Amino acid sequence: MAALAYNFLDMTHPQIVTEQSAAEKSRHWLKYLQQRGYRLTGSRRAVVDALAEAERSLTAADLYEIGRAKHKGLGLVSVYRTLEKLEELGLVQRVHGPGGCHAYISAQDGHNHMLVCENCGRVEMFEGDDLKDFTRGLEKQSGFRIHEHWLQFFGLCADCQAA
Amino acid sequence: MAALAYNFLDMTHPQIVTEQSAAEKSRHWLKYLQQRGYRLTGSRRAVVDALAEAERSLTAADLYEIGRAKHKGLGLVSVYRTLEKLEELGLVQRVHGPGGCHAYISAQDGHNHMLVCENCGRVEMFEGDDLKDFTRGLEKQSGFRIHEHWLQFFGLCADCQAA
DNA sequence: CATATAATGAAAATGATTTTCAATATCAAC
DNA sequence: GTTGATATTGAAAATCATTTTCATTATATG
Ligand SMILES: [Mn+2]
Ligand SMILES: [Mn+2]
Ligand SMILES: [Zn+2]
Ligand SMILES: [Zn+2]
């Protein structure tokens, strides 16, 4: 296929997404779970709190360990079950990367992208890109109908560079 | 963090990467394996051929099934072992996506990006983007040192739209 | 408080991948 | 071509993450 000379990409407002507080996030998620008919339990609170407080992405095993500090009897099974529900409701999302795809982080509203620390798992979200024209161009060249895209950056956060 | 108004992204030569022939690819990979001190065996040939011929990404299980047509006694273990070596040598790469991260496709030379059919696994590679300035801007905003990025598009290929 | 039932954790089951190991195939040296 | 060192093999067992099963417990509601 021939090379075309476009200037497809236009990034108008790149912006690192600012976080709401952990407490606020936790309260919101628990209320949301309850609204959907789910019950509020110690196990759920423990997992939700751990995720809401996290600065970095966490695996089920991470959450099991952290969550047990809050709720002694927490079972790994409940971690999986809570993650499943939070993901369904769009409150958390899986983090994919070269080092693995089994960690979760709290999701932001709307479409956005991730900057991931390959050492500690810290995630910064950003948004403001506009790949509409670019997507249209790719569709024309390839014959695909495009539904979704991922734009992700990997590196070392400030802390991990220092250490 | 404050919003900045840049025009970071500059796509100068988007281009769908053209393939070399399957036979050529297979010959090249086998020679490369041999150069690195690995022996040429029926099991390896079967897996290499299956990957070199593939138009779509394949899992270990896919390769086991396809490879057994060429080499009757092929074991699933050898599929995993061959994939491991091909990945080390940069000849194949894993395809990550919303639907899973366990499929492989032959890698292209140099840095490039993927357009993946969510129905059949077909993958088109493209290159020509230039995210250097964009990356530098993100580094400045975030304090990260960025090593790598993924830009991937997901959708339906022409065939799967028709079906 | 009583009740219906959603949610729980332990244990078993599953599924993918890795390890172990004795047998075999490859390749370099003769 | 034969030989021999050893890389590679597949079967079976082991491991690891995740899911399912199930009897018990906790939650929400009246
Ligand atoms: Mn985007
Ligand atoms: Mn790129
Ligand atoms: Zn870090
Ligand atoms: Zn397709």
mmCIF file of C-alpha atoms (C1' of nucleotides) and ligand atoms in Angstrom:
data_model
loop_
_atom_site.group_PDB
_atom_site.id
_atom_site.type_symbol
_atom_site.label_atom_id
_atom_site.label_comp_id
_atom_site.label_asym_id
_atom_site.label_seq_id
_atom_site.Cartn_x
_atom_site.Cartn_y
_atom_site.Cartn_z
ATOM 1 C CA MET A 1 0.000 0.000 0.000
ATOM 2 C CA ALA A 2 1.306 3.434 -0.945
ATOM 3 C CA ALA A 3 2.513 5.955 1.620
ATOM 4 C CA LEU A 4 0.249 8.953 2.063
ATOM 5 C CA ALA A 5 1.327 12.314 3.367
ATOM 6 C CA TYR A 6 -1.166 13.518 5.943
ATOM 7 C CA ASN A 7 -0.977 15.405 9.138
ATOM 8 C CA PHE A 8 -3.535 13.284 10.894
ATOM 9 C CA LEU A 9 -2.922 13.795 14.556
ATOM 10 C CA ASP A 10 -4.065 16.867 16.361
ATOM 11 C CA MET A 11 -3.534 17.148 20.088
ATOM 12 C CA THR A 12 -5.380 20.197 21.254
ATOM 13 C CA HIS A 13 -5.598 19.907 25.039
ATOM 14 C CA PRO A 14 -3.264 17.350 26.527
ATOM 15 C CA GLN A 15 -3.994 17.257 30.195
ATOM 16 C CA ILE A 16 -3.037 15.046 33.078
ATOM 17 C CA VAL A 17 -6.293 14.113 34.777
ATOM 18 C CA THR A 18 -6.598 15.276 38.367
ATOM 19 C CA GLU A 19 -7.790 12.814 40.983
ATOM 20 C CA GLN A 20 -10.693 13.110 43.384
ATOM 21 C CA SER A 21 -9.809 12.239 46.977
ATOM 22 C CA ALA A 22 -9.606 8.595 48.019
ATOM 23 C CA ALA A 23 -12.322 8.998 50.641
ATOM 24 C CA GLU A 24 -14.620 10.698 48.167
ATOM 25 C CA LYS A 25 -13.977 8.016 45.577
ATOM 26 C CA SER A 26 -14.585 5.184 48.020
ATOM 27 C CA ARG A 27 -17.850 6.718 49.242
ATOM 28 C CA HIS A 28 -19.041 7.226 45.678
ATOM 29 C CA TRP A 29 -18.223 3.666 44.614
ATOM 30 C CA LEU A 30 -19.914 2.102 47.629
ATOM 31 C CA LYS A 31 -23.033 4.185 47.090
ATOM 32 C CA TYR A 32 -23.021 3.213 43.425
ATOM 33 C CA LEU A 33 -22.707 -0.483 44.260
ATOM 34 C CA GLN A 34 -25.595 -0.172 46.696
ATOM 35 C CA GLN A 35 -27.747 1.623 44.131
ATOM 36 C CA ARG A 36 -27.276 -1.310 41.794
ATOM 37 C CA GLY A 37 -28.677 -3.663 44.405
ATOM 38 C CA TYR A 38 -25.403 -4.942 45.782
ATOM 39 C CA ARG A 39 -24.969 -5.196 49.529
ATOM 40 C CA LEU A 40 -22.317 -3.357 51.488
ATOM 41 C CA THR A 41 -20.020 -5.774 53.266
ATOM 42 C CA GLY A 42 -16.689 -5.665 55.043
ATOM 43 C CA SER A 43 -15.024 -7.541 52.208
ATOM 44 C CA ARG A 44 -16.299 -5.117 49.616
ATOM 45 C CA ARG A 45 -15.324 -2.096 51.662
ATOM 46 C CA ALA A 46 -11.818 -3.444 52.102
ATOM 47 C CA VAL A 47 -11.285 -3.987 48.371
ATOM 48 C CA VAL A 48 -12.940 -0.724 47.370
ATOM 49 C CA ASP A 49 -10.911 1.254 49.901
ATOM 50 C CA ALA A 50 -7.659 -0.338 48.776
ATOM 51 C CA LEU A 51 -8.391 0.540 45.155
ATOM 52 C CA ALA A 52 -9.611 4.048 45.928
ATOM 53 C CA GLU A 53 -6.501 4.824 47.958
ATOM 54 C CA ALA A 54 -4.062 3.312 45.484
ATOM 55 C CA GLU A 55 -1.582 5.502 43.628
ATOM 56 C CA ARG A 56 -0.518 2.525 41.584
ATOM 57 C CA SER A 57 -2.177 -0.358 39.785
ATOM 58 C CA LEU A 58 -2.899 -3.429 41.903
ATOM 59 C CA THR A 59 -3.365 -7.106 41.120
ATOM 60 C CA ALA A 60 -5.885 -9.365 42.822
ATOM 61 C CA ALA A 61 -3.076 -10.704 45.002
ATOM 62 C CA ASP A 62 -2.014 -7.135 45.933
ATOM 63 C CA LEU A 63 -5.589 -6.302 46.877
ATOM 64 C CA TYR A 64 -5.905 -9.475 48.914
ATOM 65 C CA GLU A 65 -2.855 -8.524 50.948
ATOM 66 C CA ILE A 66 -3.794 -4.867 51.393
ATOM 67 C CA GLY A 67 -7.466 -5.636 51.991
ATOM 68 C CA ARG A 68 -6.719 -8.091 54.781
ATOM 69 C CA ALA A 69 -5.313 -5.246 56.852
ATOM 70 C CA LYS A 70 -8.801 -3.675 56.852
ATOM 71 C CA HIS A 71 -10.907 -6.825 56.951
ATOM 72 C CA LYS A 72 -9.184 -9.734 58.617
ATOM 73 C CA GLY A 73 -11.271 -12.537 57.092
ATOM 74 C CA LEU A 74 -11.142 -11.282 53.490
ATOM 75 C CA GLY A 75 -10.939 -14.077 50.965
ATOM 76 C CA LEU A 76 -9.139 -13.913 47.645
ATOM 77 C CA VAL A 77 -12.364 -15.043 46.000
ATOM 78 C CA SER A 78 -14.117 -11.899 47.152
ATOM 79 C CA VAL A 79 -11.346 -9.791 45.707
ATOM 80 C CA TYR A 80 -12.021 -11.343 42.319
ATOM 81 C CA ARG A 81 -15.762 -10.982 42.712
ATOM 82 C CA THR A 82 -15.502 -7.330 43.721
ATOM 83 C CA LEU A 83 -13.123 -6.542 40.857
ATOM 84 C CA GLU A 84 -15.580 -8.152 38.474
ATOM 85 C CA LYS A 85 -18.401 -5.911 39.664
ATOM 86 C CA LEU A 86 -16.334 -2.736 39.753
ATOM 87 C CA GLU A 87 -15.156 -3.417 36.220
ATOM 88 C CA GLU A 88 -18.718 -4.039 35.006
ATOM 89 C CA LEU A 89 -19.784 -0.715 36.492
ATOM 90 C CA GLY A 90 -16.842 1.047 34.846
ATOM 91 C CA LEU A 91 -15.334 2.095 38.183
ATOM 92 C CA VAL A 92 -12.025 0.307 37.681
ATOM 93 C CA GLN A 93 -10.145 -0.712 34.575
ATOM 94 C CA ARG A 94 -7.446 -3.229 33.806
ATOM 95 C CA VAL A 95 -3.957 -1.931 33.079
ATOM 96 C CA HIS A 96 -2.249 -3.651 30.156
ATOM 97 C CA GLY A 97 1.476 -3.347 29.656
ATOM 98 C CA PRO A 98 4.663 -5.060 28.490
ATOM 99 C CA GLY A 99 5.153 -6.387 32.042
ATOM 100 C CA GLY A 100 1.687 -7.934 32.374
ATOM 101 C CA CYS A 101 -2.031 -7.333 32.122
ATOM 102 C CA HIS A 102 -3.406 -8.386 35.499
ATOM 103 C CA ALA A 103 -3.450 -5.124 37.436
ATOM 104 C CA TYR A 104 -6.332 -2.745 38.046
ATOM 105 C CA ILE A 105 -6.647 0.973 38.635
ATOM 106 C CA SER A 106 -9.585 3.249 39.278
ATOM 107 C CA ALA A 107 -11.116 4.402 36.016
ATOM 108 C CA GLN A 108 -11.626 8.031 35.066
ATOM 109 C CA ASP A 109 -14.809 9.346 33.516
ATOM 110 C CA GLY A 110 -14.807 9.199 29.757
ATOM 111 C CA HIS A 111 -12.106 8.243 27.284
ATOM 112 C CA ASN A 112 -8.502 8.684 28.330
ATOM 113 C CA HIS A 113 -5.027 7.276 28.176
ATOM 114 C CA MET A 114 -2.372 6.031 30.577
ATOM 115 C CA LEU A 115 1.187 6.734 31.450
ATOM 116 C CA VAL A 116 2.494 3.782 33.431
ATOM 117 C CA CYS A 117 5.605 3.420 35.607
ATOM 118 C CA GLU A 118 7.191 0.094 34.709
ATOM 119 C CA ASN A 119 8.861 -0.114 38.096
ATOM 120 C CA CYS A 120 6.201 0.705 40.693
ATOM 121 C CA GLY A 121 2.996 0.544 38.640
ATOM 122 C CA ARG A 122 2.069 4.180 39.244
ATOM 123 C CA VAL A 123 -0.431 5.377 36.631
ATOM 124 C CA GLU A 124 -1.140 8.893 35.400
ATOM 125 C CA MET A 125 -4.144 9.377 33.189
ATOM 126 C CA PHE A 126 -4.265 11.931 30.429
ATOM 127 C CA GLU A 127 -6.787 13.018 27.866
ATOM 128 C CA GLY A 128 -7.273 15.713 25.272
ATOM 129 C CA ASP A 129 -5.925 13.910 22.233
ATOM 130 C CA ASP A 130 -8.002 13.925 19.101
ATOM 131 C CA LEU A 131 -7.441 10.900 16.906
ATOM 132 C CA LYS A 132 -10.661 11.279 14.924
ATOM 133 C CA ASP A 133 -9.053 12.300 11.637
ATOM 134 C CA PHE A 134 -6.234 9.867 12.141
ATOM 135 C CA THR A 135 -8.711 7.043 12.731
ATOM 136 C CA ARG A 136 -10.668 7.993 9.634
ATOM 137 C CA GLY A 137 -7.463 7.921 7.570
ATOM 138 C CA LEU A 138 -6.518 4.501 8.888
ATOM 139 C CA GLU A 139 -10.001 3.206 8.152
ATOM 140 C CA LYS A 140 -9.719 4.407 4.553
ATOM 141 C CA GLN A 141 -6.296 2.809 4.071
ATOM 142 C CA SER A 142 -7.098 -0.490 5.735
ATOM 143 C CA GLY A 143 -10.773 -1.115 5.082
ATOM 144 C CA PHE A 144 -11.297 -1.680 8.826
ATOM 145 C CA ARG A 145 -14.112 -0.137 10.813
ATOM 146 C CA ILE A 146 -12.380 1.116 13.946
ATOM 147 C CA HIS A 147 -14.215 1.045 17.296
ATOM 148 C CA GLU A 148 -11.553 1.800 19.842
ATOM 149 C CA HIS A 149 -7.947 2.751 20.384
ATOM 150 C CA TRP A 150 -5.283 2.564 23.042
ATOM 151 C CA LEU A 151 -2.529 5.142 23.419
ATOM 152 C CA GLN A 152 -0.244 4.279 26.297
ATOM 153 C CA PHE A 153 3.153 5.417 27.482
ATOM 154 C CA PHE A 154 5.560 3.445 29.653
ATOM 155 C CA GLY A 155 8.551 4.596 31.614
ATOM 156 C CA LEU A 156 9.770 5.515 35.066
ATOM 157 C CA CYS A 157 8.002 7.917 37.397
ATOM 158 C CA ALA A 158 9.970 10.672 39.137
ATOM 159 C CA ASP A 159 10.331 8.648 42.345
ATOM 160 C CA CYS A 160 11.588 5.540 40.583
ATOM 161 C CA GLN A 161 14.122 7.552 38.570
ATOM 162 C CA ALA A 162 15.573 8.896 41.804
ATOM 163 C CA ALA A 163 15.774 5.493 43.503
ATOM 164 C CA MET B 1 -2.106 20.027 36.921
ATOM 165 C CA ALA B 2 -2.955 22.823 34.493
ATOM 166 C CA ALA B 3 -4.068 22.225 30.922
ATOM 167 C CA LEU B 4 -1.551 23.196 28.273
ATOM 168 C CA ALA B 5 -2.357 24.067 24.679
ATOM 169 C CA TYR B 6 0.074 22.275 22.397
ATOM 170 C CA ASN B 7 -0.086 20.685 19.026
ATOM 171 C CA PHE B 8 2.070 17.749 19.955
ATOM 172 C CA LEU B 9 1.276 15.055 17.473
ATOM 173 C CA ASP B 10 2.671 15.086 13.980
ATOM 174 C CA MET B 11 1.906 12.176 11.693
ATOM 175 C CA THR B 12 4.027 12.621 8.606
ATOM 176 C CA HIS B 13 4.000 9.261 6.825
ATOM 177 C CA PRO B 14 1.288 6.881 7.960
ATOM 178 C CA GLN B 15 1.803 3.673 6.079
ATOM 179 C CA ILE B 16 0.461 0.181 6.334
ATOM 180 C CA VAL B 17 3.496 -2.084 6.467
ATOM 181 C CA THR B 18 3.801 -4.543 3.584
ATOM 182 C CA GLU B 19 4.609 -8.161 4.353
ATOM 183 C CA GLN B 20 7.459 -10.301 3.080
ATOM 184 C CA SER B 21 6.347 -13.701 1.773
ATOM 185 C CA ALA B 22 5.610 -16.469 4.255
ATOM 186 C CA ALA B 23 8.255 -18.757 2.746
ATOM 187 C CA GLU B 24 10.870 -16.033 2.898
ATOM 188 C CA LYS B 25 9.942 -15.211 6.473
ATOM 189 C CA SER B 26 10.059 -18.848 7.570
ATOM 190 C CA ARG B 27 13.462 -19.400 5.923
ATOM 191 C CA HIS B 28 14.836 -16.283 7.538
ATOM 192 C CA TRP B 29 13.597 -17.200 11.021
ATOM 193 C CA LEU B 30 14.920 -20.755 10.850
ATOM 194 C CA LYS B 31 18.316 -19.520 9.689
ATOM 195 C CA TYR B 32 18.318 -16.966 12.495
ATOM 196 C CA LEU B 33 17.464 -19.602 15.093
ATOM 197 C CA GLN B 34 20.284 -21.793 13.795
ATOM 198 C CA GLN B 35 22.754 -18.905 13.896
ATOM 199 C CA ARG B 36 21.959 -18.469 17.567
ATOM 200 C CA GLY B 37 22.933 -22.063 18.258
ATOM 201 C CA TYR B 38 19.432 -23.537 18.266
ATOM 202 C CA ARG B 39 18.865 -26.781 16.391
ATOM 203 C CA LEU B 40 16.422 -27.160 13.534
ATOM 204 C CA THR B 41 13.717 -29.678 14.372
ATOM 205 C CA GLY B 42 10.386 -30.749 12.979
ATOM 206 C CA SER B 43 8.559 -29.230 15.905
ATOM 207 C CA ARG B 44 10.255 -25.882 15.451
ATOM 208 C CA ARG B 45 9.648 -25.857 11.713
ATOM 209 C CA ALA B 46 5.963 -26.563 12.248
ATOM 210 C CA VAL B 47 5.500 -23.680 14.685
ATOM 211 C CA VAL B 48 7.642 -21.274 12.666
ATOM 212 C CA ASP B 49 5.791 -22.102 9.449
ATOM 213 C CA ALA B 50 2.410 -21.663 11.087
ATOM 214 C CA LEU B 51 3.393 -18.245 12.400
ATOM 215 C CA ALA B 52 5.049 -17.150 9.173
ATOM 216 C CA GLU B 53 1.989 -18.072 7.132
ATOM 217 C CA ALA B 54 -0.540 -16.529 9.524
ATOM 218 C CA GLU B 55 -2.632 -13.547 8.498
ATOM 219 C CA ARG B 56 -4.002 -13.293 11.990
ATOM 220 C CA SER B 57 -2.668 -13.524 15.521
ATOM 221 C CA LEU B 58 -2.468 -17.024 16.976
ATOM 222 C CA THR B 59 -2.483 -18.392 20.510
ATOM 223 C CA ALA B 60 -0.361 -21.318 21.709
ATOM 224 C CA ALA B 61 -3.426 -23.525 21.358
ATOM 225 C CA ASP B 62 -4.016 -22.286 17.782
ATOM 226 C CA LEU B 63 -0.407 -23.024 16.902
ATOM 227 C CA TYR B 64 -0.626 -26.472 18.454
ATOM 228 C CA GLU B 65 -3.585 -27.335 16.263
ATOM 229 C CA ILE B 66 -2.151 -25.842 13.064
ATOM 230 C CA GLY B 67 1.341 -27.155 13.723
ATOM 231 C CA ARG B 68 0.153 -30.730 14.166
ATOM 232 C CA ALA B 69 -0.933 -30.789 10.524
ATOM 233 C CA LYS B 70 2.722 -30.305 9.547
ATOM 234 C CA HIS B 71 4.366 -32.320 12.324
ATOM 235 C CA LYS B 72 2.195 -35.089 13.668
ATOM 236 C CA GLY B 73 3.936 -35.539 17.026
ATOM 237 C CA LEU B 74 4.122 -31.856 17.959
ATOM 238 C CA GLY B 75 3.604 -31.216 21.647
ATOM 239 C CA LEU B 76 1.994 -28.146 23.166
ATOM 240 C CA VAL B 77 5.094 -27.739 25.299
ATOM 241 C CA SER B 78 7.234 -27.210 22.208
ATOM 242 C CA VAL B 79 4.845 -24.560 20.989
ATOM 243 C CA TYR B 80 5.438 -22.617 24.202
ATOM 244 C CA ARG B 81 9.170 -23.184 24.019
ATOM 245 C CA THR B 82 9.389 -22.040 20.415
ATOM 246 C CA LEU B 83 7.271 -18.967 21.079
ATOM 247 C CA GLU B 84 9.577 -18.095 23.959
ATOM 248 C CA LYS B 85 12.626 -18.209 21.701
ATOM 249 C CA LEU B 86 11.029 -16.361 18.802
ATOM 250 C CA GLU B 87 9.903 -13.626 21.178
ATOM 251 C CA GLU B 88 13.400 -13.329 22.695
ATOM 252 C CA LEU B 89 14.858 -12.928 19.210
ATOM 253 C CA GLY B 90 12.262 -10.274 18.360
ATOM 254 C CA LEU B 91 10.771 -12.338 15.546
ATOM 255 C CA VAL B 92 7.283 -12.530 16.998
ATOM 256 C CA GLN B 93 5.407 -10.260 19.354
ATOM 257 C CA ARG B 94 2.460 -10.654 21.637
ATOM 258 C CA VAL B 95 -0.783 -8.954 20.658
ATOM 259 C CA HIS B 96 -2.516 -7.222 23.568
ATOM 260 C CA GLY B 97 -6.129 -6.203 23.310
ATOM 261 C CA PRO B 98 -9.429 -5.773 25.130
ATOM 262 C CA GLY B 99 -10.297 -9.359 24.264
ATOM 263 C CA GLY B 100 -7.096 -10.904 25.625
ATOM 264 C CA CYS B 101 -3.322 -10.815 25.543
ATOM 265 C CA HIS B 102 -2.307 -14.361 24.665
ATOM 266 C CA ALA B 103 -1.928 -14.251 20.886
ATOM 267 C CA TYR B 104 1.208 -13.817 18.820
ATOM 268 C CA ILE B 105 1.997 -12.346 15.431
ATOM 269 C CA SER B 106 5.196 -12.013 13.444
ATOM 270 C CA ALA B 107 7.003 -8.831 14.373
ATOM 271 C CA GLN B 108 8.009 -6.179 11.866
ATOM 272 C CA ASP B 109 11.425 -4.566 11.826
ATOM 273 C CA GLY B 110 11.585 -1.460 13.929
ATOM 274 C CA HIS B 111 8.915 0.373 15.840
ATOM 275 C CA ASN B 112 5.345 0.169 14.638
ATOM 276 C CA HIS B 113 1.717 -0.059 15.667
ATOM 277 C CA MET B 114 -1.185 -2.421 15.233
ATOM 278 C CA LEU B 115 -4.682 -2.355 13.905
ATOM 279 C CA VAL B 116 -6.452 -5.461 15.209
ATOM 280 C CA CYS B 117 -9.700 -7.107 14.101
ATOM 281 C CA GLU B 118 -11.610 -7.970 17.251
ATOM 282 C CA ASN B 119 -13.493 -10.718 15.454
ATOM 283 C CA CYS B 120 -10.885 -12.750 13.544
ATOM 284 C CA GLY B 121 -7.603 -11.516 15.006
ATOM 285 C CA ARG B 122 -6.276 -10.157 11.722
ATOM 286 C CA VAL B 123 -3.532 -7.615 12.343
ATOM 287 C CA GLU B 124 -2.308 -4.784 10.130
ATOM 288 C CA MET B 125 0.859 -3.021 11.126
ATOM 289 C CA PHE B 126 1.430 0.635 10.494
ATOM 290 C CA GLU B 127 4.212 3.072 11.138
ATOM 291 C CA GLY B 128 5.125 6.638 10.307
ATOM 292 C CA ASP B 129 3.760 8.349 13.379
ATOM 293 C CA ASP B 130 5.996 10.714 15.212
ATOM 294 C CA LEU B 131 5.237 11.001 18.887
ATOM 295 C CA LYS B 132 8.611 12.467 19.853
ATOM 296 C CA ASP B 133 7.375 15.965 20.678
ATOM 297 C CA PHE B 134 4.258 14.570 22.269
ATOM 298 C CA THR B 135 6.342 12.278 24.454
ATOM 299 C CA ARG B 136 8.621 15.118 25.469
ATOM 300 C CA GLY B 137 5.579 17.194 26.459
ATOM 301 C CA LEU B 138 4.151 14.378 28.552
ATOM 302 C CA GLU B 139 7.514 13.885 30.249
ATOM 303 C CA LYS B 140 7.619 17.547 31.171
ATOM 304 C CA GLN B 141 4.083 17.524 32.564
ATOM 305 C CA SER B 142 4.388 14.270 34.477
ATOM 306 C CA GLY B 143 8.003 14.040 35.569
ATOM 307 C CA PHE B 144 8.186 10.548 34.047
ATOM 308 C CA ARG B 145 11.016 9.374 31.820
ATOM 309 C CA ILE B 146 9.216 7.637 28.967
ATOM 310 C CA HIS B 147 10.777 4.574 27.313
ATOM 311 C CA GLU B 148 8.074 3.174 25.161
ATOM 312 C CA HIS B 149 4.572 3.686 23.846
ATOM 313 C CA TRP B 150 1.712 1.678 22.404
ATOM 314 C CA LEU B 151 -0.718 3.076 19.855
ATOM 315 C CA GLN B 152 -3.266 0.469 18.861
ATOM 316 C CA PHE B 153 -6.567 0.482 17.032
ATOM 317 C CA PHE B 154 -9.295 -2.113 17.333
ATOM 318 C CA GLY B 155 -12.238 -2.806 15.087
ATOM 319 C CA LEU B 156 -13.530 -5.078 12.341
ATOM 320 C CA CYS B 157 -11.612 -5.930 9.181
ATOM 321 C CA ALA B 158 -13.329 -5.667 5.788
ATOM 322 C CA ASP B 159 -14.107 -9.418 5.708
ATOM 323 C CA CYS B 160 -15.630 -9.468 9.174
ATOM 324 C CA GLN B 161 -17.777 -6.405 8.424
ATOM 325 C CA ALA B 162 -19.236 -8.233 5.416
ATOM 326 C CA ALA B 163 -19.945 -11.452 7.323
ATOM 327 C "C1'" DC C 1 -36.412 -9.199 65.897
ATOM 328 C "C1'" DA C 2 -37.485 -12.167 61.765
ATOM 329 C "C1'" DT C 3 -36.970 -13.299 57.338
ATOM 330 C "C1'" DA C 4 -35.370 -13.741 52.472
ATOM 331 C "C1'" DT C 5 -31.488 -13.969 50.127
ATOM 332 C "C1'" DA C 6 -27.014 -11.876 48.687
ATOM 333 C "C1'" DA C 7 -22.467 -12.597 49.892
ATOM 334 C "C1'" DT C 8 -18.982 -15.084 52.102
ATOM 335 C "C1'" DG C 9 -14.597 -18.126 52.523
ATOM 336 C "C1'" DA C 10 -12.798 -22.916 52.200
ATOM 337 C "C1'" DA C 11 -12.082 -26.310 49.244
ATOM 338 C "C1'" DA C 12 -12.362 -28.337 44.828
ATOM 339 C "C1'" DA C 13 -12.214 -27.663 39.961
ATOM 340 C "C1'" DT C 14 -10.486 -25.598 35.957
ATOM 341 C "C1'" DG C 15 -7.340 -23.904 32.424
ATOM 342 C "C1'" DA C 16 -3.155 -22.116 30.974
ATOM 343 C "C1'" DT C 17 1.610 -22.395 31.413
ATOM 344 C "C1'" DT C 18 5.990 -24.353 33.346
ATOM 345 C "C1'" DT C 19 8.925 -27.907 35.148
ATOM 346 C "C1'" DT C 20 10.738 -32.516 35.365
ATOM 347 C "C1'" DC C 21 12.634 -36.350 33.198
ATOM 348 C "C1'" DA C 22 13.852 -40.240 30.450
ATOM 349 C "C1'" DA C 23 13.993 -40.983 25.502
ATOM 350 C "C1'" DT C 24 15.231 -39.124 20.973
ATOM 351 C "C1'" DA C 25 17.040 -36.175 17.258
ATOM 352 C "C1'" DT C 26 20.438 -32.977 15.664
ATOM 353 C "C1'" DC C 27 24.844 -31.654 14.401
ATOM 354 C "C1'" DA C 28 29.811 -31.359 14.576
ATOM 355 C "C1'" DA C 29 33.818 -34.210 14.690
ATOM 356 C "C1'" DC C 30 35.797 -37.946 13.088
ATOM 357 C "C1'" DG D 1 28.493 -42.563 7.210
ATOM 358 C "C1'" DT D 2 29.328 -43.450 12.095
ATOM 359 C "C1'" DT D 3 29.867 -41.665 16.581
ATOM 360 C "C1'" DG D 4 29.069 -39.038 20.518
ATOM 361 C "C1'" DA D 5 27.952 -34.853 23.113
ATOM 362 C "C1'" DT D 6 24.054 -32.562 24.098
ATOM 363 C "C1'" DA D 7 19.949 -29.788 22.719
ATOM 364 C "C1'" DT D 8 15.318 -30.919 22.143
ATOM 365 C "C1'" DT D 9 11.446 -33.628 22.618
ATOM 366 C "C1'" DG D 10 6.608 -35.070 24.484
ATOM 367 C "C1'" DA D 11 4.218 -37.115 28.493
ATOM 368 C "C1'" DA D 12 3.180 -36.460 32.902
ATOM 369 C "C1'" DA D 13 3.371 -33.910 37.028
ATOM 370 C "C1'" DA D 14 3.598 -29.512 39.104
ATOM 371 C "C1'" DT D 15 2.405 -24.768 39.478
ATOM 372 C "C1'" DC D 16 -0.232 -20.628 39.317
ATOM 373 C "C1'" DA D 17 -4.135 -17.687 38.542
ATOM 374 C "C1'" DT D 18 -8.870 -17.747 38.327
ATOM 375 C "C1'" DT D 19 -13.577 -19.806 38.717
ATOM 376 C "C1'" DT D 20 -17.023 -22.816 40.606
ATOM 377 C "C1'" DT D 21 -19.369 -25.210 44.249
ATOM 378 C "C1'" DC D 22 -21.510 -25.225 48.495
ATOM 379 C "C1'" DA D 23 -22.733 -24.951 53.253
ATOM 380 C "C1'" DT D 24 -22.555 -21.011 56.389
ATOM 381 C "C1'" DT D 25 -23.003 -16.081 57.575
ATOM 382 C "C1'" DA D 26 -24.167 -11.209 57.024
ATOM 383 C "C1'" DT D 27 -27.083 -7.664 55.127
ATOM 384 C "C1'" DA D 28 -31.120 -5.170 54.140
ATOM 385 C "C1'" DT D 29 -35.828 -4.702 54.667
ATOM 386 C "C1'" DG D 30 -40.123 -4.862 56.971
HETATM 387 MN MN MN E 1 -7.785 8.805 22.620
HETATM 388 MN MN MN E 2 5.000 5.092 17.588
HETATM 389 ZN ZN ZN E 3 7.528 4.305 39.665
HETATM 390 ZN ZN ZN E 4 -11.677 -9.848 10.951
#
